[in-house]
Short mmCIF file of N, CA, C and O in Angstrom, two decimals:
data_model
loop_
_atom_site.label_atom_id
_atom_site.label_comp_id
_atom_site.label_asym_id
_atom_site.label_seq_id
_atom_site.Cartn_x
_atom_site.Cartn_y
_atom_site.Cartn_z
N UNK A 1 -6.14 -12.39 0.51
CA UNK A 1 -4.73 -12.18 0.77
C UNK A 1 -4.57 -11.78 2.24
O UNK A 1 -5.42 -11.23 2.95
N UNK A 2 -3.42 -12.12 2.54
CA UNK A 2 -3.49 -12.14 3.93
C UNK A 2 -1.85 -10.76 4.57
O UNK A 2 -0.79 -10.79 3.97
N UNK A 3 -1.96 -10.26 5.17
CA UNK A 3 -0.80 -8.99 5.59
C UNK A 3 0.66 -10.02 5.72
O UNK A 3 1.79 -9.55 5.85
N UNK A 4 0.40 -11.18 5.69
CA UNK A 4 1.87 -12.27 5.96
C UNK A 4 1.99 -12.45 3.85
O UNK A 4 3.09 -12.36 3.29
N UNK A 5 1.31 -12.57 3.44
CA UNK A 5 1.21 -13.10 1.59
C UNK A 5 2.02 -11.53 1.75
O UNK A 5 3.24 -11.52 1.92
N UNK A 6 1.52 -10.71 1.70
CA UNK A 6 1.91 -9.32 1.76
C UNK A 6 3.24 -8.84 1.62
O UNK A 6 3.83 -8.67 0.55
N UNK A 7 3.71 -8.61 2.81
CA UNK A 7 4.87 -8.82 3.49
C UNK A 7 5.72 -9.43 2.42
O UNK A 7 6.24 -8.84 1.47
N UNK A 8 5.82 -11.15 2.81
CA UNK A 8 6.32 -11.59 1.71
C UNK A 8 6.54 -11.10 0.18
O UNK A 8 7.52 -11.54 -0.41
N UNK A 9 6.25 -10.81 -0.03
CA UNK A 9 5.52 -10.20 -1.86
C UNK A 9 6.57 -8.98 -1.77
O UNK A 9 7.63 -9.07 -2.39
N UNK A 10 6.22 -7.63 -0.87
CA UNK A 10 7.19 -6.71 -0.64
C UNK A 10 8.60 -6.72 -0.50
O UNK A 10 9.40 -5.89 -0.95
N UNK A 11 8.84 -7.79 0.19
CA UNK A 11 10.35 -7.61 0.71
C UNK A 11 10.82 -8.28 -0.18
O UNK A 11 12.05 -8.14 -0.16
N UNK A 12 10.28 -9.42 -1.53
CA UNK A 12 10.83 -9.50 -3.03
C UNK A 12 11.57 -8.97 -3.31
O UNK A 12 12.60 -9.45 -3.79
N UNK A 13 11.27 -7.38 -3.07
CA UNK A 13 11.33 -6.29 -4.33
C UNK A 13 13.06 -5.92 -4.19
O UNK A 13 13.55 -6.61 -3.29
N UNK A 14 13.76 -5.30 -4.64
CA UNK A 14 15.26 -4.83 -4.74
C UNK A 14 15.28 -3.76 -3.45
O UNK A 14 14.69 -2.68 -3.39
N UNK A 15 16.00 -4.27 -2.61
CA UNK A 15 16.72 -3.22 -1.50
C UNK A 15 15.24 -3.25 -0.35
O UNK A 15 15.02 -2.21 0.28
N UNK A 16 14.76 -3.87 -0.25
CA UNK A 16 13.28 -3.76 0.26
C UNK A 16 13.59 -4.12 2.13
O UNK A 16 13.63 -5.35 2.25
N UNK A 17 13.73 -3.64 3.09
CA UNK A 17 13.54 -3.40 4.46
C UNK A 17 12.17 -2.78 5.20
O UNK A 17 11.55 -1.76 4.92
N UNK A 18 11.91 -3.86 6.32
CA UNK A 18 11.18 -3.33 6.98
C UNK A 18 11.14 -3.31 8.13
O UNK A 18 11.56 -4.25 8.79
N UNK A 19 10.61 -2.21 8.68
CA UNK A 19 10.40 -1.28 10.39
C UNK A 19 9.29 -1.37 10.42
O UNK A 19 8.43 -1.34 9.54
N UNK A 20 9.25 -1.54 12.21
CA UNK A 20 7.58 -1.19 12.54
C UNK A 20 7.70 0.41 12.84
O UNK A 20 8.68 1.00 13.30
N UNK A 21 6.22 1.04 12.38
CA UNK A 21 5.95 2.03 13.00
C UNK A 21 4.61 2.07 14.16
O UNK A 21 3.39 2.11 14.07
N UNK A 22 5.48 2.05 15.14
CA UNK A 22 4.56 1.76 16.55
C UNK A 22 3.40 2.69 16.84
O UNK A 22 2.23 2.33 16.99
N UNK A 23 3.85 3.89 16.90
CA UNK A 23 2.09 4.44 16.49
C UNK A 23 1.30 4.32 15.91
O UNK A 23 0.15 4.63 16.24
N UNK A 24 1.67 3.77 14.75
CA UNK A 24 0.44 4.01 13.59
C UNK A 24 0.44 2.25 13.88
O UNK A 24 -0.53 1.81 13.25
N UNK A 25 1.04 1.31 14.46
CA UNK A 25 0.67 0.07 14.41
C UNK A 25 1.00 -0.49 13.43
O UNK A 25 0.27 -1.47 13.29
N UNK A 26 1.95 -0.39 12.39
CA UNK A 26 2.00 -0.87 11.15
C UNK A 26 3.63 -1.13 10.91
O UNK A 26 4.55 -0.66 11.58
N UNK A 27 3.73 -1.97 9.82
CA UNK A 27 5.16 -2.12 9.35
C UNK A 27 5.71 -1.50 7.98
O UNK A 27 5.67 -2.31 7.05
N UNK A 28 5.99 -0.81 7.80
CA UNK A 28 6.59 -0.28 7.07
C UNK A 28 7.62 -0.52 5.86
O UNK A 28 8.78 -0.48 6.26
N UNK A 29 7.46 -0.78 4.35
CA UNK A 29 8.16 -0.95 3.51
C UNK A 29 9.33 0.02 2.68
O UNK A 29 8.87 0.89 1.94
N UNK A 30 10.41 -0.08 2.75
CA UNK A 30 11.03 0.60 2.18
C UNK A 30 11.54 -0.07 1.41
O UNK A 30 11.51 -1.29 1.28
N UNK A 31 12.49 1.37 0.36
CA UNK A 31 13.42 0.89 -0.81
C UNK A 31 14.28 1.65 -1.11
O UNK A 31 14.02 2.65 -1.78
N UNK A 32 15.61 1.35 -0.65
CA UNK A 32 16.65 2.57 -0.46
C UNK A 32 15.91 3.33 0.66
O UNK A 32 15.66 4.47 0.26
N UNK A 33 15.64 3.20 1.42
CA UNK A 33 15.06 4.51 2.39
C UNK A 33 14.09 5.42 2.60
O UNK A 33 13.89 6.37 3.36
N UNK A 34 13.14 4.47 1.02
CA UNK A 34 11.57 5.57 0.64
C UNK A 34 10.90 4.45 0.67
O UNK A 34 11.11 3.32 0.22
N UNK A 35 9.67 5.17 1.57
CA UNK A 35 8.21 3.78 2.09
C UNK A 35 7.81 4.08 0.35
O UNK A 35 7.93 5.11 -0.32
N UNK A 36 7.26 2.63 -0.03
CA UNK A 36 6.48 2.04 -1.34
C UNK A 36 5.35 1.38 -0.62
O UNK A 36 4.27 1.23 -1.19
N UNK A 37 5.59 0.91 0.83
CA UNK A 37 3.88 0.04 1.29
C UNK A 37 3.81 0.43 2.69
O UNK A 37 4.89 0.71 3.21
N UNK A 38 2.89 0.50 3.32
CA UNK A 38 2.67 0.28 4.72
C UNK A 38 1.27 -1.19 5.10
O UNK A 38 0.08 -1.38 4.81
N UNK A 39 2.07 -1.73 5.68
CA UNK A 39 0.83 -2.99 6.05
C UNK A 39 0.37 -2.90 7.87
O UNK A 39 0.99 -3.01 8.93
N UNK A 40 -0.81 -2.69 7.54
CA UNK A 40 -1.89 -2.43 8.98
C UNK A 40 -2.80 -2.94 8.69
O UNK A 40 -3.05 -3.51 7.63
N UNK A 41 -3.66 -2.75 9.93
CA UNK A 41 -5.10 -3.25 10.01
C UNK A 41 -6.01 -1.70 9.83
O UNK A 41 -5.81 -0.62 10.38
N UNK A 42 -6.55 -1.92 9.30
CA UNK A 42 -8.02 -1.21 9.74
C UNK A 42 -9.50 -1.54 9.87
O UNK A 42 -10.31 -2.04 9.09
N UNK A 43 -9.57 -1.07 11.13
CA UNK A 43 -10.95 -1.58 11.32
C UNK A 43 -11.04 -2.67 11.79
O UNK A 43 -12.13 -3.12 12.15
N UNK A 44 -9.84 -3.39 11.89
CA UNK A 44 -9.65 -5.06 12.27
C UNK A 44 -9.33 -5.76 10.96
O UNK A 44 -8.92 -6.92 10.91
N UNK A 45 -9.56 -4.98 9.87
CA UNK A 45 -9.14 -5.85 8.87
C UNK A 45 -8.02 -5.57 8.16
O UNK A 45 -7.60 -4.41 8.13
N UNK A 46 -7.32 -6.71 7.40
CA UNK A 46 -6.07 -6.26 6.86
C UNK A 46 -6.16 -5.46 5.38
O UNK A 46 -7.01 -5.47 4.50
N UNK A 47 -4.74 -4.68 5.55
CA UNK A 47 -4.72 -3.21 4.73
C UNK A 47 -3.52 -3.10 4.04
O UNK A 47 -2.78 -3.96 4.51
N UNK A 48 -3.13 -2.68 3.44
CA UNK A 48 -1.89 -2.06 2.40
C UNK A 48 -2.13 -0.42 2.40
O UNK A 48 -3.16 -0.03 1.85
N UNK A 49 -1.20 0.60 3.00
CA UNK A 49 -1.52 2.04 1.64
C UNK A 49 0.14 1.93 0.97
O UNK A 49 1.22 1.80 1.55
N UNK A 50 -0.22 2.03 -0.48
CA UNK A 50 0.50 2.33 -1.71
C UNK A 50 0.59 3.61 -1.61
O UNK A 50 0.09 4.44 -0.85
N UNK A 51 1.63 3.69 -2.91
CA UNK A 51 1.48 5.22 -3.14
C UNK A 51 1.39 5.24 -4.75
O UNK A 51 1.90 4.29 -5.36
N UNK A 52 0.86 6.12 -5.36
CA UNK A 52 0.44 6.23 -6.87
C UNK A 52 0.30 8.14 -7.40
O UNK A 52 0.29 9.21 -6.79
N UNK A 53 0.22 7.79 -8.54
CA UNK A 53 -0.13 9.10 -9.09
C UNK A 53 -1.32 9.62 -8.18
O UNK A 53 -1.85 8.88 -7.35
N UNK A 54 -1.76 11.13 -8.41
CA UNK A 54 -2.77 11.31 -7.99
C UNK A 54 -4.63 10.80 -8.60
O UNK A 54 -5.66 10.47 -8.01
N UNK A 55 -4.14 11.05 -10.35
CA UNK A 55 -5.03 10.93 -11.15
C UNK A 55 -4.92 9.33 -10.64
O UNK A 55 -5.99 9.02 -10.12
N UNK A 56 -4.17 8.46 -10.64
CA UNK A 56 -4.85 6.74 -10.54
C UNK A 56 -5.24 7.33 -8.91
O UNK A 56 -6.37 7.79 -8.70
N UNK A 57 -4.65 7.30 -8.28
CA UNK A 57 -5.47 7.41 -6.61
C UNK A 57 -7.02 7.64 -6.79
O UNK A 57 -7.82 6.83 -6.33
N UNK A 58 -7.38 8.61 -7.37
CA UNK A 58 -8.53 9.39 -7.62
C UNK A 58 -9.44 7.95 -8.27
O UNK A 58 -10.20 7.23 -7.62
N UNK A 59 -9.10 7.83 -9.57
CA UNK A 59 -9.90 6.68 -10.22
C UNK A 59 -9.98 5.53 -9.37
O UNK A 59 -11.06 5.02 -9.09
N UNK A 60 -8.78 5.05 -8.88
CA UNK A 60 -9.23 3.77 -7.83
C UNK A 60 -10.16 3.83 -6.69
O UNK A 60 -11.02 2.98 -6.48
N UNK A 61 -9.88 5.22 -5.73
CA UNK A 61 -11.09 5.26 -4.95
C UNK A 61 -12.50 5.45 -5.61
O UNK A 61 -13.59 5.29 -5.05
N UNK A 62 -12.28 5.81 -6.88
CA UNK A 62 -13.71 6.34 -7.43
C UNK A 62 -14.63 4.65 -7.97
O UNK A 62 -15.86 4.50 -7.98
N UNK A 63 -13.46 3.46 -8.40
CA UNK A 63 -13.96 2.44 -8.93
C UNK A 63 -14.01 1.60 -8.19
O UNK A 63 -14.74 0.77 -8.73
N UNK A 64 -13.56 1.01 -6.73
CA UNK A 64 -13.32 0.42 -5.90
C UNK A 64 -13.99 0.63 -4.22
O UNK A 64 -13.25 1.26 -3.46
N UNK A 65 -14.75 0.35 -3.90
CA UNK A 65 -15.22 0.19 -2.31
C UNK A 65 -13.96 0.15 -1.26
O UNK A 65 -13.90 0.66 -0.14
N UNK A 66 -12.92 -0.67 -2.02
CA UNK A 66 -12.46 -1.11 -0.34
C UNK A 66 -10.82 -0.45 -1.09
O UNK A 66 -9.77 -1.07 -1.25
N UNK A 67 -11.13 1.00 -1.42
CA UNK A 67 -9.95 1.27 -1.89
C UNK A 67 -10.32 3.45 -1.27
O UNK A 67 -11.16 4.30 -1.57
N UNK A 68 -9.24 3.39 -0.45
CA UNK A 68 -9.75 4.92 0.44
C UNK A 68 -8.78 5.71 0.69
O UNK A 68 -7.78 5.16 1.15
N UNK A 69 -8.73 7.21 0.48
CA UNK A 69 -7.37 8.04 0.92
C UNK A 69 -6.72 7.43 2.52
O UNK A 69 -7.37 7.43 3.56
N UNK A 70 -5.76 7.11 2.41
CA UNK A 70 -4.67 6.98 3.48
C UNK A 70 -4.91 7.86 4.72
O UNK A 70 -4.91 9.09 4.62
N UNK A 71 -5.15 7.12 6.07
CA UNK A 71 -5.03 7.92 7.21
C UNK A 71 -3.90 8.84 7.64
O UNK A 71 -4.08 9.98 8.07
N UNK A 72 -2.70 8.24 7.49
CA UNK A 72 -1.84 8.63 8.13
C UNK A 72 -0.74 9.78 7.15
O UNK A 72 -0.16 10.79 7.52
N UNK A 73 -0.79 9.06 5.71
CA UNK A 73 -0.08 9.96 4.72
C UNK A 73 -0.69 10.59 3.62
O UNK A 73 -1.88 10.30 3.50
N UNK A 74 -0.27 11.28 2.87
CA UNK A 74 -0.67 12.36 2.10
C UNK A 74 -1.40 11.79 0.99
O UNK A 74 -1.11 11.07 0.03
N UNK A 75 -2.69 12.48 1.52
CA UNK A 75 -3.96 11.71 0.35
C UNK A 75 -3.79 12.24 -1.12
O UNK A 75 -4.89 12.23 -1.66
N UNK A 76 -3.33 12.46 -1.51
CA UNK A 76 -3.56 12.87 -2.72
C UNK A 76 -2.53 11.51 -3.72
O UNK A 76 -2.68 11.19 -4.89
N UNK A 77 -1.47 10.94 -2.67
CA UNK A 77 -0.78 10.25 -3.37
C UNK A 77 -0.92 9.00 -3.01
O UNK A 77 -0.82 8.29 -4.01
N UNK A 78 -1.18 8.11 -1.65
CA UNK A 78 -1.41 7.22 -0.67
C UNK A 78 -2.81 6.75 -0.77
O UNK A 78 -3.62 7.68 -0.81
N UNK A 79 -3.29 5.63 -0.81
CA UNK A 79 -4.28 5.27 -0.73
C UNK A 79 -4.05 4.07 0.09
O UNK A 79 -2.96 3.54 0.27
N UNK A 80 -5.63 3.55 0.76
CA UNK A 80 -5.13 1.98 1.67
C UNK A 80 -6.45 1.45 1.00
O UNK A 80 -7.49 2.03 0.68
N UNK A 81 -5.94 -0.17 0.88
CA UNK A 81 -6.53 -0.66 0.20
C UNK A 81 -7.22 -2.30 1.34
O UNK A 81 -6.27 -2.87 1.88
N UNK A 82 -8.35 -2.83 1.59
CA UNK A 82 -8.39 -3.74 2.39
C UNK A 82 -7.54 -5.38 1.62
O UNK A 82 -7.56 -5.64 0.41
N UNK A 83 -7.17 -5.87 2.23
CA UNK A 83 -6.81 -7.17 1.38
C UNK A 83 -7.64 -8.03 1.65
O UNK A 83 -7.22 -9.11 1.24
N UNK A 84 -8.85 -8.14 2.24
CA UNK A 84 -9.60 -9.11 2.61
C UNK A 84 -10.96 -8.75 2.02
O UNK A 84 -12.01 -9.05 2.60
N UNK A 85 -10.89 -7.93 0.53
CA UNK A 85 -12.03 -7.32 0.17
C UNK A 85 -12.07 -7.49 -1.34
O UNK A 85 -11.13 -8.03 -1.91
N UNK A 86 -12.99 -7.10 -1.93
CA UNK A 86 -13.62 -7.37 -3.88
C UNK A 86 -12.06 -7.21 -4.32
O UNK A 86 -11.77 -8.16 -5.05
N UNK A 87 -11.08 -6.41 -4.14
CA UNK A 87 -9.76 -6.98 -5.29
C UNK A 87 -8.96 -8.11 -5.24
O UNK A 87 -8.56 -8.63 -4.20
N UNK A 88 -8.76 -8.48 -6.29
CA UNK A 88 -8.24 -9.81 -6.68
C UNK A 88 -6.46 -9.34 -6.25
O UNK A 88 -5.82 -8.29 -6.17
N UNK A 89 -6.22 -10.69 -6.07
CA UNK A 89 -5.02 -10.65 -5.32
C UNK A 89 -3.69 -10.30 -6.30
O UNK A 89 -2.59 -9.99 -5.82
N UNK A 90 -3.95 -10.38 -7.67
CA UNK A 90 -3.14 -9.84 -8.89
C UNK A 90 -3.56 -8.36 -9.43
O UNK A 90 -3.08 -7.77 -10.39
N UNK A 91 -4.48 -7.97 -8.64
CA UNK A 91 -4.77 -6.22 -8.76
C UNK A 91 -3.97 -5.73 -7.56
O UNK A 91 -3.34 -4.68 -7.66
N UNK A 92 -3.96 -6.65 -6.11
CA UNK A 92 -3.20 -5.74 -5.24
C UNK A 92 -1.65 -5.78 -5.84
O UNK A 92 -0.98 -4.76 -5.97
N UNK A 93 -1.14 -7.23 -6.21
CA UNK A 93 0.16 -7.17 -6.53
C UNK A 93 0.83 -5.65 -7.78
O UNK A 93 1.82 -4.91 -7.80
N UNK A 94 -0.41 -5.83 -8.61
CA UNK A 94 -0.19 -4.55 -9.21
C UNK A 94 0.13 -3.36 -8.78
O UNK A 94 1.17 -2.74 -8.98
N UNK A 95 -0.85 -3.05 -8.15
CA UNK A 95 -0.73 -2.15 -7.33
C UNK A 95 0.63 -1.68 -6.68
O UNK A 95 1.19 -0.60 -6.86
N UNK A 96 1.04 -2.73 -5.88
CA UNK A 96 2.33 -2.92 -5.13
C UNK A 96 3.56 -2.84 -6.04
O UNK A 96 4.58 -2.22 -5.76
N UNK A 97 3.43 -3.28 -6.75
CA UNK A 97 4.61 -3.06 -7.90
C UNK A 97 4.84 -1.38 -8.79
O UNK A 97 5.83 -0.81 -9.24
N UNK A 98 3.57 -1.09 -8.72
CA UNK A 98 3.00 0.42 -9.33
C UNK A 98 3.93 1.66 -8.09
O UNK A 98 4.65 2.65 -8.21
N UNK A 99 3.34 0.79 -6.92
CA UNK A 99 3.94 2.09 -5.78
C UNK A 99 5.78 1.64 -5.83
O UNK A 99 6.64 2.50 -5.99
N UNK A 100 6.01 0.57 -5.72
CA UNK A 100 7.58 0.45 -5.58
C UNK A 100 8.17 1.36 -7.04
O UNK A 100 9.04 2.21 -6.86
N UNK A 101 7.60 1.11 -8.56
CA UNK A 101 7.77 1.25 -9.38
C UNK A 101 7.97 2.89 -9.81
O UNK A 101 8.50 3.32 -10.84
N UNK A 102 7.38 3.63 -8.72
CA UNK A 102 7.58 5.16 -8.87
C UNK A 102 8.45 5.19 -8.13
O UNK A 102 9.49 5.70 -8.56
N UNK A 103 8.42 4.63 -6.58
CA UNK A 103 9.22 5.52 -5.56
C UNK A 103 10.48 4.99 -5.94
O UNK A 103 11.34 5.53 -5.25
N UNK A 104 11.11 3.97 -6.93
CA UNK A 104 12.35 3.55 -7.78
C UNK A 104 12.72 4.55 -8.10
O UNK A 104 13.57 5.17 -7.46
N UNK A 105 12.03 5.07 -9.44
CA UNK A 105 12.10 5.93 -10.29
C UNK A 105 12.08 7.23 -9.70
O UNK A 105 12.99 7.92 -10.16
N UNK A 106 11.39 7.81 -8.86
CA UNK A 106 11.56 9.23 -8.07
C UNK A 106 13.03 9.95 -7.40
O UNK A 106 13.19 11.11 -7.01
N UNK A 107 14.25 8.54 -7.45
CA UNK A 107 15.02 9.18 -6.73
C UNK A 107 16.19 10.07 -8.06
O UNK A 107 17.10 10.81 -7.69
#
């Protein structure tokens, strides 16, 4: 999967806008006004961090290699995930739907 498949896929979602955030190098997903994705590189390679429960955060980094607490936001809920790595491209979509699917429901 590629940060353009990405992108696309995100801005699907209901009310979905995006900003770059120039420091961190990345573009930014919102919904109503709450980030659900951030798409960057790391390392040179392309990235997603979601946001999730803590208990799934925990299990995904624990079952997954290319799945790691978030640089920039709060690890306990944020994780970044590589898209150019062992998950299948219907585990990231999950994923992506999982983080929009709370920060919906949170307001």
């Amino acid at each position: 999967m590629t940060n353009s498949d990405l992108l696309t896929y995100c801005m699907s979602k209901p009310g979905a806008e995006q900003s770059v955030h120039s420091d961190w190098k990345a573009t930014q997903i919102k919904s109503n006004g709450v980030l659900f994705a951030m798409v960057h590189e790391v390392k040179g390679r392309p990235a997603v961090s979601l946001k999730s429960t803590p208990a799934l955060a925990e299990l995904l980094r624990e079952e997954h290699n290319d799945i790691f607490p978030s640089e920039h936001l709060n690890k306990s809920h944020w994780s970044t995930l590589f898209l150019d790595g062992s998950l299948k491209d219907s585990q990231i979509y999950y994923l992506v739907d999982a983080s929009f699917d709370q920060v919906a429901t949170a307001k």
